[in-house]
Amino acid sequence: MNFAKERSVDQLPHVIKRHQSLLRRKLGASDPKLQENKITNLRIALQSMNGIVIKPGETFSFWHLIGKPTA
């Protein structure tokens, strides 16, 4: 499989998807630290995906770009 891996450092001309949900919100009795950890994990993942250019014939793979989870 041919995975997309080329990055563009320039601002790309089209936005395909934009995040709109709240990252911090009251969720019953859950520990707010879990939400902070989620935000940290999203920030780390975004660094691996930001600027990826998917060319014709290439496949976007979240796990190929991010890698295996770590502690």
PDB file of N, H, CA, C and O in Angstrom:
ATOM      1  N   MET A   1       0.846  -1.174   0.000  1.00  0.00           N
ATOM      2  CA  MET A   1       0.000   0.000   0.000  1.00  0.00           C
ATOM      3  C   MET A   1       0.896   1.244   0.000  1.00  0.00           C
ATOM      4  O   MET A   1       1.926   1.272   0.673  1.00  0.00           O
ATOM      5  N   ASN A   2       0.507   2.246  -0.742  1.00  0.00           N
ATOM      6  H   ASN A   2      -0.330   2.224  -1.289  1.00  0.00           H
ATOM      7  CA  ASN A   2       1.280   3.482  -0.869  1.00  0.00           C
ATOM      8  C   ASN A   2       0.694   4.539   0.080  1.00  0.00           C
ATOM      9  O   ASN A   2      -0.321   5.164  -0.230  1.00  0.00           O
ATOM     10  N   PHE A   3       1.339   4.731   1.231  1.00  0.00           N
ATOM     11  H   PHE A   3       2.163   4.224   1.483  1.00  0.00           H
ATOM     12  CA  PHE A   3       0.834   5.665   2.236  1.00  0.00           C
ATOM     13  C   PHE A   3       1.318   7.086   1.985  1.00  0.00           C
ATOM     14  O   PHE A   3       2.460   7.303   1.577  1.00  0.00           O
ATOM     15  N   ALA A   4       0.440   8.048   2.231  1.00  0.00           N
ATOM     16  H   ALA A   4      -0.487   7.872   2.562  1.00  0.00           H
ATOM     17  CA  ALA A   4       0.806   9.466   2.104  1.00  0.00           C
ATOM     18  C   ALA A   4       1.787   9.827   3.215  1.00  0.00           C
ATOM     19  O   ALA A   4       1.542   9.533   4.385  1.00  0.00           O
ATOM     20  N   LYS A   5       2.904  10.467   2.845  1.00  0.00           N
ATOM     21  H   LYS A   5       3.103  10.705   1.895  1.00  0.00           H
ATOM     22  CA  LYS A   5       3.882  10.880   3.855  1.00  0.00           C
ATOM     23  C   LYS A   5       4.521  12.233   3.538  1.00  0.00           C
ATOM     24  O   LYS A   5       5.225  12.797   4.375  1.00  0.00           O
ATOM     25  N   GLU A   6       4.278  12.755   2.332  1.00  0.00           N
ATOM     26  H   GLU A   6       3.705  12.297   1.652  1.00  0.00           H
ATOM     27  CA  GLU A   6       4.839  14.054   1.962  1.00  0.00           C
ATOM     28  C   GLU A   6       4.145  15.164   2.751  1.00  0.00           C
ATOM     29  O   GLU A   6       2.928  15.145   2.934  1.00  0.00           O
ATOM     30  N   ARG A   7       4.937  16.127   3.213  1.00  0.00           N
ATOM     31  H   ARG A   7       5.925  16.143   3.064  1.00  0.00           H
ATOM     32  CA  ARG A   7       4.399  17.252   3.971  1.00  0.00           C
ATOM     33  C   ARG A   7       4.580  18.542   3.197  1.00  0.00           C
ATOM     34  O   ARG A   7       5.550  18.718   2.460  1.00  0.00           O
ATOM     35  N   SER A   8       3.632  19.434   3.379  1.00  0.00           N
ATOM     36  H   SER A   8       2.844  19.292   3.977  1.00  0.00           H
ATOM     37  CA  SER A   8       3.732  20.770   2.824  1.00  0.00           C
ATOM     38  C   SER A   8       3.918  21.736   3.987  1.00  0.00           C
ATOM     39  O   SER A   8       3.139  21.718   4.940  1.00  0.00           O
ATOM     40  N   VAL A   9       4.943  22.575   3.916  1.00  0.00           N
ATOM     41  H   VAL A   9       5.576  22.589   3.142  1.00  0.00           H
ATOM     42  CA  VAL A   9       5.155  23.567   4.976  1.00  0.00           C
ATOM     43  C   VAL A   9       4.319  24.811   4.726  1.00  0.00           C
ATOM     44  O   VAL A   9       4.123  25.625   5.628  1.00  0.00           O
ATOM     45  N   ASP A  10       3.821  24.961   3.488  1.00  0.00           N
ATOM     46  H   ASP A  10       3.980  24.300   2.755  1.00  0.00           H
ATOM     47  CA  ASP A  10       2.971  26.099   3.145  1.00  0.00           C
ATOM     48  C   ASP A  10       1.530  25.836   3.572  1.00  0.00           C
ATOM     49  O   ASP A  10       1.114  24.684   3.695  1.00  0.00           O
ATOM     50  N   GLN A  11       0.773  26.904   3.796  1.00  0.00           N
ATOM     51  H   GLN A  11       1.111  27.840   3.697  1.00  0.00           H
ATOM     52  CA  GLN A  11      -0.651  26.781   4.080  1.00  0.00           C
ATOM     53  C   GLN A  11      -1.327  26.199   2.853  1.00  0.00           C
ATOM     54  O   GLN A  11      -1.176  26.722   1.749  1.00  0.00           O
ATOM     55  N   LEU A  12      -2.064  25.127   3.039  1.00  0.00           N
ATOM     56  H   LEU A  12      -2.186  24.702   3.935  1.00  0.00           H
ATOM     57  CA  LEU A  12      -2.739  24.484   1.912  1.00  0.00           C
ATOM     58  C   LEU A  12      -4.001  25.265   1.541  1.00  0.00           C
ATOM     59  O   LEU A  12      -4.597  25.898   2.413  1.00  0.00           O
ATOM     60  N   PRO A  13      -4.431  25.238   0.260  1.00  0.00           N
ATOM     61  CA  PRO A  13      -5.530  26.086  -0.191  1.00  0.00           C
ATOM     62  C   PRO A  13      -6.927  25.627   0.239  1.00  0.00           C
ATOM     63  O   PRO A  13      -7.871  26.415   0.178  1.00  0.00           O
ATOM     64  N   HIS A  14      -7.080  24.363   0.675  1.00  0.00           N
ATOM     65  H   HIS A  14      -6.313  23.723   0.725  1.00  0.00           H
ATOM     66  CA  HIS A  14      -8.412  23.859   1.021  1.00  0.00           C
ATOM     67  C   HIS A  14      -8.403  23.212   2.398  1.00  0.00           C
ATOM     68  O   HIS A  14      -7.477  22.479   2.746  1.00  0.00           O
ATOM     69  N   VAL A  15      -9.442  23.492   3.175  1.00  0.00           N
ATOM     70  H   VAL A  15     -10.194  24.087   2.892  1.00  0.00           H
ATOM     71  CA  VAL A  15      -9.648  22.820   4.449  1.00  0.00           C
ATOM     72  C   VAL A  15     -10.718  21.758   4.224  1.00  0.00           C
ATOM     73  O   VAL A  15     -11.830  22.073   3.800  1.00  0.00           O
ATOM     74  N   ILE A  16     -10.386  20.511   4.506  1.00  0.00           N
ATOM     75  H   ILE A  16      -9.483  20.255   4.851  1.00  0.00           H
ATOM     76  CA  ILE A  16     -11.323  19.417   4.284  1.00  0.00           C
ATOM     77  C   ILE A  16     -12.187  19.197   5.528  1.00  0.00           C
ATOM     78  O   ILE A  16     -13.391  18.965   5.417  1.00  0.00           O
ATOM     79  N   LYS A  17     -11.584  19.267   6.686  1.00  0.00           N
ATOM     80  H   LYS A  17     -10.606  19.455   6.777  1.00  0.00           H
ATOM     81  CA  LYS A  17     -12.321  19.030   7.927  1.00  0.00           C
ATOM     82  C   LYS A  17     -11.798  19.980   8.988  1.00  0.00           C
ATOM     83  O   LYS A  17     -10.594  20.213   9.094  1.00  0.00           O
ATOM     84  N   ARG A  18     -12.716  20.523   9.771  1.00  0.00           N
ATOM     85  H   ARG A  18     -13.694  20.334   9.685  1.00  0.00           H
ATOM     86  CA  ARG A  18     -12.352  21.458  10.829  1.00  0.00           C
ATOM     87  C   ARG A  18     -12.963  20.957  12.135  1.00  0.00           C
ATOM     88  O   ARG A  18     -14.110  20.509  12.157  1.00  0.00           O
ATOM     89  N   HIS A  19     -12.200  21.033  13.215  1.00  0.00           N
ATOM     90  H   HIS A  19     -11.269  21.397  13.197  1.00  0.00           H
ATOM     91  CA  HIS A  19     -12.665  20.584  14.525  1.00  0.00           C
ATOM     92  C   HIS A  19     -13.620  21.609  15.116  1.00  0.00           C
ATOM     93  O   HIS A  19     -13.330  22.805  15.091  1.00  0.00           O
ATOM     94  N   GLN A  20     -14.765  21.160  15.651  1.00  0.00           N
ATOM     95  H   GLN A  20     -15.001  20.188  15.670  1.00  0.00           H
ATOM     96  CA  GLN A  20     -15.738  22.096  16.195  1.00  0.00           C
ATOM     97  C   GLN A  20     -16.237  21.724  17.589  1.00  0.00           C
ATOM     98  O   GLN A  20     -16.970  22.507  18.192  1.00  0.00           O
ATOM     99  N   SER A  21     -15.875  20.578  18.114  1.00  0.00           N
ATOM    100  H   SER A  21     -15.279  19.941  17.624  1.00  0.00           H
ATOM    101  CA  SER A  21     -16.402  20.193  19.425  1.00  0.00           C
ATOM    102  C   SER A  21     -15.527  20.751  20.550  1.00  0.00           C
ATOM    103  O   SER A  21     -14.346  21.041  20.359  1.00  0.00           O
ATOM    104  N   LEU A  22     -16.136  20.891  21.715  1.00  0.00           N
ATOM    105  H   LEU A  22     -17.095  20.655  21.870  1.00  0.00           H
ATOM    106  CA  LEU A  22     -15.408  21.393  22.881  1.00  0.00           C
ATOM    107  C   LEU A  22     -14.437  20.339  23.390  1.00  0.00           C
ATOM    108  O   LEU A  22     -14.773  19.156  23.447  1.00  0.00           O
ATOM    109  N   LEU A  23     -13.242  20.760  23.758  1.00  0.00           N
ATOM    110  H   LEU A  23     -12.969  21.721  23.712  1.00  0.00           H
ATOM    111  CA  LEU A  23     -12.271  19.825  24.304  1.00  0.00           C
ATOM    112  C   LEU A  23     -12.369  19.738  25.825  1.00  0.00           C
ATOM    113  O   LEU A  23     -12.080  18.695  26.411  1.00  0.00           O
ATOM    114  N   ARG A  24     -12.771  20.822  26.452  1.00  0.00           N
ATOM    115  H   ARG A  24     -13.006  21.670  25.975  1.00  0.00           H
ATOM    116  CA  ARG A  24     -12.944  20.836  27.908  1.00  0.00           C
ATOM    117  C   ARG A  24     -14.411  21.096  28.223  1.00  0.00           C
ATOM    118  O   ARG A  24     -14.970  22.118  27.826  1.00  0.00           O
ATOM    119  N   ARG A  25     -15.030  20.162  28.940  1.00  0.00           N
ATOM    120  H   ARG A  25     -14.576  19.332  29.263  1.00  0.00           H
ATOM    121  CA  ARG A  25     -16.420  20.334  29.356  1.00  0.00           C
ATOM    122  C   ARG A  25     -16.706  19.434  30.553  1.00  0.00           C
ATOM    123  O   ARG A  25     -15.989  18.463  30.796  1.00  0.00           O
ATOM    124  N   LYS A  26     -17.735  19.758  31.281  1.00  0.00           N
ATOM    125  H   LYS A  26     -18.317  20.547  31.083  1.00  0.00           H
ATOM    126  CA  LYS A  26     -18.125  18.971  32.450  1.00  0.00           C
ATOM    127  C   LYS A  26     -18.733  17.660  31.990  1.00  0.00           C
ATOM    128  O   LYS A  26     -19.715  17.650  31.247  1.00  0.00           O
ATOM    129  N   LEU A  27     -18.149  16.553  32.431  1.00  0.00           N
ATOM    130  H   LEU A  27     -17.351  16.561  33.034  1.00  0.00           H
ATOM    131  CA  LEU A  27     -18.615  15.226  32.034  1.00  0.00           C
ATOM    132  C   LEU A  27     -18.937  14.401  33.271  1.00  0.00           C
ATOM    133  O   LEU A  27     -18.223  13.451  33.589  1.00  0.00           O
ATOM    134  N   GLY A  28     -19.999  14.756  33.963  1.00  0.00           N
ATOM    135  H   GLY A  28     -20.579  15.528  33.704  1.00  0.00           H
ATOM    136  CA  GLY A  28     -20.400  14.002  35.151  1.00  0.00           C
ATOM    137  C   GLY A  28     -19.322  14.022  36.206  1.00  0.00           C
ATOM    138  O   GLY A  28     -18.797  15.081  36.549  1.00  0.00           O
ATOM    139  N   ALA A  29     -18.991  12.854  36.724  1.00  0.00           N
ATOM    140  H   ALA A  29     -19.418  11.994  36.446  1.00  0.00           H
ATOM    141  CA  ALA A  29     -18.007  12.750  37.800  1.00  0.00           C
ATOM    142  C   ALA A  29     -16.619  12.377  37.284  1.00  0.00           C
ATOM    143  O   ALA A  29     -15.756  11.989  38.071  1.00  0.00           O
ATOM    144  N   SER A  30     -16.392  12.488  35.984  1.00  0.00           N
ATOM    145  H   SER A  30     -17.093  12.803  35.344  1.00  0.00           H
ATOM    146  CA  SER A  30     -15.082  12.088  35.437  1.00  0.00           C
ATOM    147  C   SER A  30     -13.993  13.065  35.871  1.00  0.00           C
ATOM    148  O   SER A  30     -14.257  14.243  36.111  1.00  0.00           O
ATOM    149  N   ASP A  31     -12.788  12.565  35.964  1.00  0.00           N
ATOM    150  H   ASP A  31     -12.573  11.608  35.769  1.00  0.00           H
ATOM    151  CA  ASP A  31     -11.625  13.341  36.390  1.00  0.00           C
ATOM    152  C   ASP A  31     -11.226  14.318  35.272  1.00  0.00           C
ATOM    153  O   ASP A  31     -10.976  13.888  34.147  1.00  0.00           O
ATOM    154  N   PRO A  32     -11.163  15.634  35.568  1.00  0.00           N
ATOM    155  CA  PRO A  32     -10.769  16.616  34.547  1.00  0.00           C
ATOM    156  C   PRO A  32      -9.370  16.351  33.978  1.00  0.00           C
ATOM    157  O   PRO A  32      -9.062  16.777  32.865  1.00  0.00           O
ATOM    158  N   LYS A  33      -8.530  15.653  34.736  1.00  0.00           N
ATOM    159  H   LYS A  33      -8.780  15.307  35.640  1.00  0.00           H
ATOM    160  CA  LYS A  33      -7.183  15.325  34.261  1.00  0.00           C
ATOM    161  C   LYS A  33      -7.252  14.461  32.992  1.00  0.00           C
ATOM    162  O   LYS A  33      -6.372  14.542  32.135  1.00  0.00           O
ATOM    163  N   LEU A  34      -8.306  13.633  32.879  1.00  0.00           N
ATOM    164  H   LEU A  34      -9.021  13.568  33.575  1.00  0.00           H
ATOM    165  CA  LEU A  34      -8.458  12.794  31.689  1.00  0.00           C
ATOM    166  C   LEU A  34      -8.665  13.651  30.444  1.00  0.00           C
ATOM    167  O   LEU A  34      -8.158  13.323  29.371  1.00  0.00           O
ATOM    168  N   GLN A  35      -9.406  14.743  30.584  1.00  0.00           N
ATOM    169  H   GLN A  35      -9.818  15.010  31.455  1.00  0.00           H
ATOM    170  CA  GLN A  35      -9.614  15.640  29.446  1.00  0.00           C
ATOM    171  C   GLN A  35      -8.313  16.341  29.069  1.00  0.00           C
ATOM    172  O   GLN A  35      -8.026  16.526  27.886  1.00  0.00           O
ATOM    173  N   GLU A  36      -7.533  16.728  30.063  1.00  0.00           N
ATOM    174  H   GLU A  36      -7.766  16.577  31.024  1.00  0.00           H
ATOM    175  CA  GLU A  36      -6.235  17.358  29.774  1.00  0.00           C
ATOM    176  C   GLU A  36      -5.316  16.376  29.066  1.00  0.00           C
ATOM    177  O   GLU A  36      -4.588  16.756  28.149  1.00  0.00           O
ATOM    178  N   ASN A  37      -5.345  15.114  29.489  1.00  0.00           N
ATOM    179  H   ASN A  37      -5.936  14.806  30.234  1.00  0.00           H
ATOM    180  CA  ASN A  37      -4.530  14.090  28.818  1.00  0.00           C
ATOM    181  C   ASN A  37      -4.985  13.897  27.371  1.00  0.00           C
ATOM    182  O   ASN A  37      -4.158  13.715  26.477  1.00  0.00           O
ATOM    183  N   LYS A  38      -6.310  13.938  27.138  1.00  0.00           N
ATOM    184  H   LYS A  38      -6.982  14.086  27.863  1.00  0.00           H
ATOM    185  CA  LYS A  38      -6.847  13.813  25.787  1.00  0.00           C
ATOM    186  C   LYS A  38      -6.329  14.948  24.902  1.00  0.00           C
ATOM    187  O   LYS A  38      -5.934  14.720  23.758  1.00  0.00           O
ATOM    188  N   ILE A  39      -6.333  16.160  25.434  1.00  0.00           N
ATOM    189  H   ILE A  39      -6.654  16.345  26.363  1.00  0.00           H
ATOM    190  CA  ILE A  39      -5.856  17.320  24.679  1.00  0.00           C
ATOM    191  C   ILE A  39      -4.376  17.174  24.357  1.00  0.00           C
ATOM    192  O   ILE A  39      -3.942  17.496  23.251  1.00  0.00           O
ATOM    193  N   THR A  40      -3.604  16.692  25.319  1.00  0.00           N
ATOM    194  H   THR A  40      -3.956  16.430  26.218  1.00  0.00           H
ATOM    195  CA  THR A  40      -2.174  16.454  25.089  1.00  0.00           C
ATOM    196  C   THR A  40      -1.978  15.422  23.985  1.00  0.00           C
ATOM    197  O   THR A  40      -1.144  15.610  23.100  1.00  0.00           O
ATOM    198  N   ASN A  41      -2.745  14.327  24.034  1.00  0.00           N
ATOM    199  H   ASN A  41      -3.423  14.174  24.753  1.00  0.00           H
ATOM    200  CA  ASN A  41      -2.625  13.284  23.016  1.00  0.00           C
ATOM    201  C   ASN A  41      -3.012  13.798  21.631  1.00  0.00           C
ATOM    202  O   ASN A  41      -2.364  13.462  20.639  1.00  0.00           O
ATOM    203  N   LEU A  42      -4.070  14.614  21.561  1.00  0.00           N
ATOM    204  H   LEU A  42      -4.596  14.887  22.366  1.00  0.00           H
ATOM    205  CA  LEU A  42      -4.468  15.194  20.280  1.00  0.00           C
ATOM    206  C   LEU A  42      -3.385  16.118  19.732  1.00  0.00           C
ATOM    207  O   LEU A  42      -3.123  16.121  18.529  1.00  0.00           O
ATOM    208  N   ARG A  43      -2.760  16.896  20.599  1.00  0.00           N
ATOM    209  H   ARG A  43      -2.973  16.894  21.576  1.00  0.00           H
ATOM    210  CA  ARG A  43      -1.688  17.805  20.173  1.00  0.00           C
ATOM    211  C   ARG A  43      -0.508  17.013  19.593  1.00  0.00           C
ATOM    212  O   ARG A  43       0.060  17.397  18.571  1.00  0.00           O
ATOM    213  N   ILE A  44      -0.149  15.915  20.248  1.00  0.00           N
ATOM    214  H   ILE A  44      -0.610  15.603  21.078  1.00  0.00           H
ATOM    215  CA  ILE A  44       0.955  15.075  19.770  1.00  0.00           C
ATOM    216  C   ILE A  44       0.602  14.459  18.413  1.00  0.00           C
ATOM    217  O   ILE A  44       1.423  14.449  17.496  1.00  0.00           O
ATOM    218  N   ALA A  45      -0.626  13.946  18.296  1.00  0.00           N
ATOM    219  H   ALA A  45      -1.293  13.954  19.040  1.00  0.00           H
ATOM    220  CA  ALA A  45      -1.049  13.323  17.034  1.00  0.00           C
ATOM    221  C   ALA A  45      -1.088  14.340  15.908  1.00  0.00           C
ATOM    222  O   ALA A  45      -0.682  14.043  14.784  1.00  0.00           O
ATOM    223  N   LEU A  46      -1.570  15.527  16.201  1.00  0.00           N
ATOM    224  H   LEU A  46      -1.899  15.769  17.114  1.00  0.00           H
ATOM    225  CA  LEU A  46      -1.674  16.569  15.179  1.00  0.00           C
ATOM    226  C   LEU A  46      -0.309  16.935  14.598  1.00  0.00           C
ATOM    227  O   LEU A  46      -0.197  17.210  13.403  1.00  0.00           O
ATOM    228  N   GLN A  47       0.718  16.941  15.429  1.00  0.00           N
ATOM    229  H   GLN A  47       0.627  16.718  16.400  1.00  0.00           H
ATOM    230  CA  GLN A  47       2.069  17.254  14.944  1.00  0.00           C
ATOM    231  C   GLN A  47       2.500  16.254  13.873  1.00  0.00           C
ATOM    232  O   GLN A  47       3.225  16.615  12.946  1.00  0.00           O
ATOM    233  N   SER A  48       2.060  15.001  13.993  1.00  0.00           N
ATOM    234  H   SER A  48       1.472  14.708  14.746  1.00  0.00           H
ATOM    235  CA  SER A  48       2.426  13.978  13.008  1.00  0.00           C
ATOM    236  C   SER A  48       1.612  14.074  11.733  1.00  0.00           C
ATOM    237  O   SER A  48       2.069  13.642  10.674  1.00  0.00           O
ATOM    238  N   MET A  49       0.398  14.641  11.816  1.00  0.00           N
ATOM    239  H   MET A  49       0.027  14.992  12.675  1.00  0.00           H
ATOM    240  CA  MET A  49      -0.499  14.688  10.659  1.00  0.00           C
ATOM    241  C   MET A  49      -0.505  16.023   9.944  1.00  0.00           C
ATOM    242  O   MET A  49      -0.844  16.081   8.761  1.00  0.00           O
ATOM    243  N   ASN A  50      -0.143  17.090  10.619  1.00  0.00           N
ATOM    244  H   ASN A  50       0.132  17.044  11.579  1.00  0.00           H
ATOM    245  CA  ASN A  50      -0.253  18.437  10.056  1.00  0.00           C
ATOM    246  C   ASN A  50       0.574  18.579   8.779  1.00  0.00           C
ATOM    247  O   ASN A  50       1.765  18.268   8.763  1.00  0.00           O
ATOM    248  N   GLY A  51      -0.064  19.051   7.714  1.00  0.00           N
ATOM    249  H   GLY A  51      -1.031  19.304   7.727  1.00  0.00           H
ATOM    250  CA  GLY A  51       0.630  19.318   6.453  1.00  0.00           C
ATOM    251  C   GLY A  51       0.732  18.136   5.519  1.00  0.00           C
ATOM    252  O   GLY A  51       1.316  18.264   4.442  1.00  0.00           O
ATOM    253  N   ILE A  52       0.186  16.985   5.888  1.00  0.00           N
ATOM    254  H   ILE A  52      -0.288  16.881   6.763  1.00  0.00           H
ATOM    255  CA  ILE A  52       0.272  15.808   5.018  1.00  0.00           C
ATOM    256  C   ILE A  52      -0.519  16.060   3.733  1.00  0.00           C
ATOM    257  O   ILE A  52      -1.665  16.509   3.772  1.00  0.00           O
ATOM    258  N   VAL A  53       0.107  15.767   2.609  1.00  0.00           N
ATOM    259  H   VAL A  53       1.037  15.402   2.577  1.00  0.00           H
ATOM    260  CA  VAL A  53      -0.525  15.914   1.306  1.00  0.00           C
ATOM    261  C   VAL A  53      -0.851  14.513   0.797  1.00  0.00           C
ATOM    262  O   VAL A  53       0.035  13.669   0.667  1.00  0.00           O
ATOM    263  N   ILE A  54      -2.134  14.273   0.509  1.00  0.00           N
ATOM    264  H   ILE A  54      -2.854  14.959   0.614  1.00  0.00           H
ATOM    265  CA  ILE A  54      -2.564  12.965   0.008  1.00  0.00           C
ATOM    266  C   ILE A  54      -2.734  13.084  -1.503  1.00  0.00           C
ATOM    267  O   ILE A  54      -3.652  13.741  -1.992  1.00  0.00           O
ATOM    268  N   LYS A  55      -1.838  12.440  -2.220  1.00  0.00           N
ATOM    269  H   LYS A  55      -1.092  11.906  -1.822  1.00  0.00           H
ATOM    270  CA  LYS A  55      -1.857  12.487  -3.684  1.00  0.00           C
ATOM    271  C   LYS A  55      -2.730  11.362  -4.230  1.00  0.00           C
ATOM    272  O   LYS A  55      -3.011  10.398  -3.518  1.00  0.00           O
ATOM    273  N   PRO A  56      -3.161  11.474  -5.484  1.00  0.00           N
ATOM    274  CA  PRO A  56      -3.938  10.390  -6.103  1.00  0.00           C
ATOM    275  C   PRO A  56      -3.188   9.068  -6.002  1.00  0.00           C
ATOM    276  O   PRO A  56      -1.991   8.995  -6.279  1.00  0.00           O
ATOM    277  N   GLY A  57      -3.900   8.038  -5.608  1.00  0.00           N
ATOM    278  H   GLY A  57      -4.873   8.096  -5.383  1.00  0.00           H
ATOM    279  CA  GLY A  57      -3.294   6.709  -5.474  1.00  0.00           C
ATOM    280  C   GLY A  57      -2.676   6.451  -4.111  1.00  0.00           C
ATOM    281  O   GLY A  57      -2.269   5.324  -3.828  1.00  0.00           O
ATOM    282  N   GLU A  58      -2.597   7.466  -3.260  1.00  0.00           N
ATOM    283  H   GLU A  58      -2.929   8.381  -3.490  1.00  0.00           H
ATOM    284  CA  GLU A  58      -2.047   7.293  -1.923  1.00  0.00           C
ATOM    285  C   GLU A  58      -3.168   7.061  -0.919  1.00  0.00           C
ATOM    286  O   GLU A  58      -4.316   7.438  -1.153  1.00  0.00           O
ATOM    287  N   THR A  59      -2.823   6.441   0.191  1.00  0.00           N
ATOM    288  H   THR A  59      -1.890   6.134   0.381  1.00  0.00           H
ATOM    289  CA  THR A  59      -3.770   6.147   1.255  1.00  0.00           C
ATOM    290  C   THR A  59      -3.358   6.914   2.500  1.00  0.00           C
ATOM    291  O   THR A  59      -2.187   6.924   2.879  1.00  0.00           O
ATOM    292  N   PHE A  60      -4.343   7.562   3.136  1.00  0.00           N
ATOM    293  H   PHE A  60      -5.294   7.554   2.828  1.00  0.00           H
ATOM    294  CA  PHE A  60      -4.075   8.212   4.412  1.00  0.00           C
ATOM    295  C   PHE A  60      -4.244   7.170   5.512  1.00  0.00           C
ATOM    296  O   PHE A  60      -5.280   6.510   5.594  1.00  0.00           O
ATOM    297  N   SER A  61      -3.230   7.025   6.355  1.00  0.00           N
ATOM    298  H   SER A  61      -2.389   7.561   6.288  1.00  0.00           H
ATOM    299  CA  SER A  61      -3.288   6.087   7.470  1.00  0.00           C
ATOM    300  C   SER A  61      -2.905   6.814   8.750  1.00  0.00           C
ATOM    301  O   SER A  61      -1.758   7.219   8.936  1.00  0.00           O
ATOM    302  N   PHE A  62      -3.895   6.971   9.630  1.00  0.00           N
ATOM    303  H   PHE A  62      -4.827   6.642   9.479  1.00  0.00           H
ATOM    304  CA  PHE A  62      -3.651   7.591  10.928  1.00  0.00           C
ATOM    305  C   PHE A  62      -2.542   6.846  11.671  1.00  0.00           C
ATOM    306  O   PHE A  62      -1.600   7.465  12.164  1.00  0.00           O
ATOM    307  N   TRP A  63      -2.652   5.530  11.751  1.00  0.00           N
ATOM    308  H   TRP A  63      -3.418   5.027  11.351  1.00  0.00           H
ATOM    309  CA  TRP A  63      -1.690   4.734  12.513  1.00  0.00           C
ATOM    310  C   TRP A  63      -0.317   4.704  11.858  1.00  0.00           C
ATOM    311  O   TRP A  63       0.693   4.594  12.554  1.00  0.00           O
ATOM    312  N   HIS A  64      -0.261   4.799  10.544  1.00  0.00           N
ATOM    313  H   HIS A  64      -1.081   4.888   9.979  1.00  0.00           H
ATOM    314  CA  HIS A  64       1.043   4.819   9.873  1.00  0.00           C
ATOM    315  C   HIS A  64       1.784   6.110  10.211  1.00  0.00           C
ATOM    316  O   HIS A  64       3.004   6.098  10.379  1.00  0.00           O
ATOM    317  N   LEU A  65       1.056   7.225  10.313  1.00  0.00           N
ATOM    318  H   LEU A  65       0.066   7.235  10.177  1.00  0.00           H
ATOM    319  CA  LEU A  65       1.679   8.513  10.632  1.00  0.00           C
ATOM    320  C   LEU A  65       1.982   8.672  12.118  1.00  0.00           C
ATOM    321  O   LEU A  65       3.047   9.169  12.484  1.00  0.00           O
ATOM    322  N   ILE A  66       1.059   8.256  12.971  1.00  0.00           N
ATOM    323  H   ILE A  66       0.194   7.852  12.673  1.00  0.00           H
ATOM    324  CA  ILE A  66       1.180   8.460  14.413  1.00  0.00           C
ATOM    325  C   ILE A  66       2.110   7.431  15.046  1.00  0.00           C
ATOM    326  O   ILE A  66       2.927   7.762  15.905  1.00  0.00           O
ATOM    327  N   GLY A  67       1.977   6.198  14.619  1.00  0.00           N
ATOM    328  H   GLY A  67       1.313   5.929  13.921  1.00  0.00           H
ATOM    329  CA  GLY A  67       2.770   5.132  15.216  1.00  0.00           C
ATOM    330  C   GLY A  67       2.025   4.446  16.346  1.00  0.00           C
ATOM    331  O   GLY A  67       0.885   4.798  16.649  1.00  0.00           O
ATOM    332  N   LYS A  68       2.657   3.482  16.961  1.00  0.00           N
ATOM    333  H   LYS A  68       3.583   3.196  16.715  1.00  0.00           H
ATOM    334  CA  LYS A  68       2.026   2.731  18.037  1.00  0.00           C
ATOM    335  C   LYS A  68       1.934   3.582  19.303  1.00  0.00           C
ATOM    336  O   LYS A  68       2.789   4.436  19.539  1.00  0.00           O
ATOM    337  N   PRO A  69       0.901   3.353  20.117  1.00  0.00           N
ATOM    338  CA  PRO A  69       0.764   4.108  21.367  1.00  0.00           C
ATOM    339  C   PRO A  69       1.937   3.850  22.313  1.00  0.00           C
ATOM    340  O   PRO A  69       2.511   2.761  22.332  1.00  0.00           O
ATOM    341  N   THR A  70       2.275   4.864  23.089  1.00  0.00           N
ATOM    342  H   THR A  70       1.809   5.748  23.074  1.00  0.00           H
ATOM    343  CA  THR A  70       3.316   4.726  24.105  1.00  0.00           C
ATOM    344  C   THR A  70       2.738   5.122  25.453  1.00  0.00           C
ATOM    345  O   THR A  70       1.657   5.707  25.528  1.00  0.00           O
ATOM    346  N   ALA A  71       3.450   4.808  26.495  1.00  0.00           N
ATOM    347  H   ALA A  71       4.328   4.333  26.434  1.00  0.00           H
ATOM    348  CA  ALA A  71       2.980   5.120  27.862  1.00  0.00           C
ATOM    349  C   ALA A  71       3.071   6.597  28.145  1.00  0.00           C
ATOM    350  O   ALA A  71       2.720   7.038  29.239  1.00  0.00           O
TER     351      ALA A  71
END
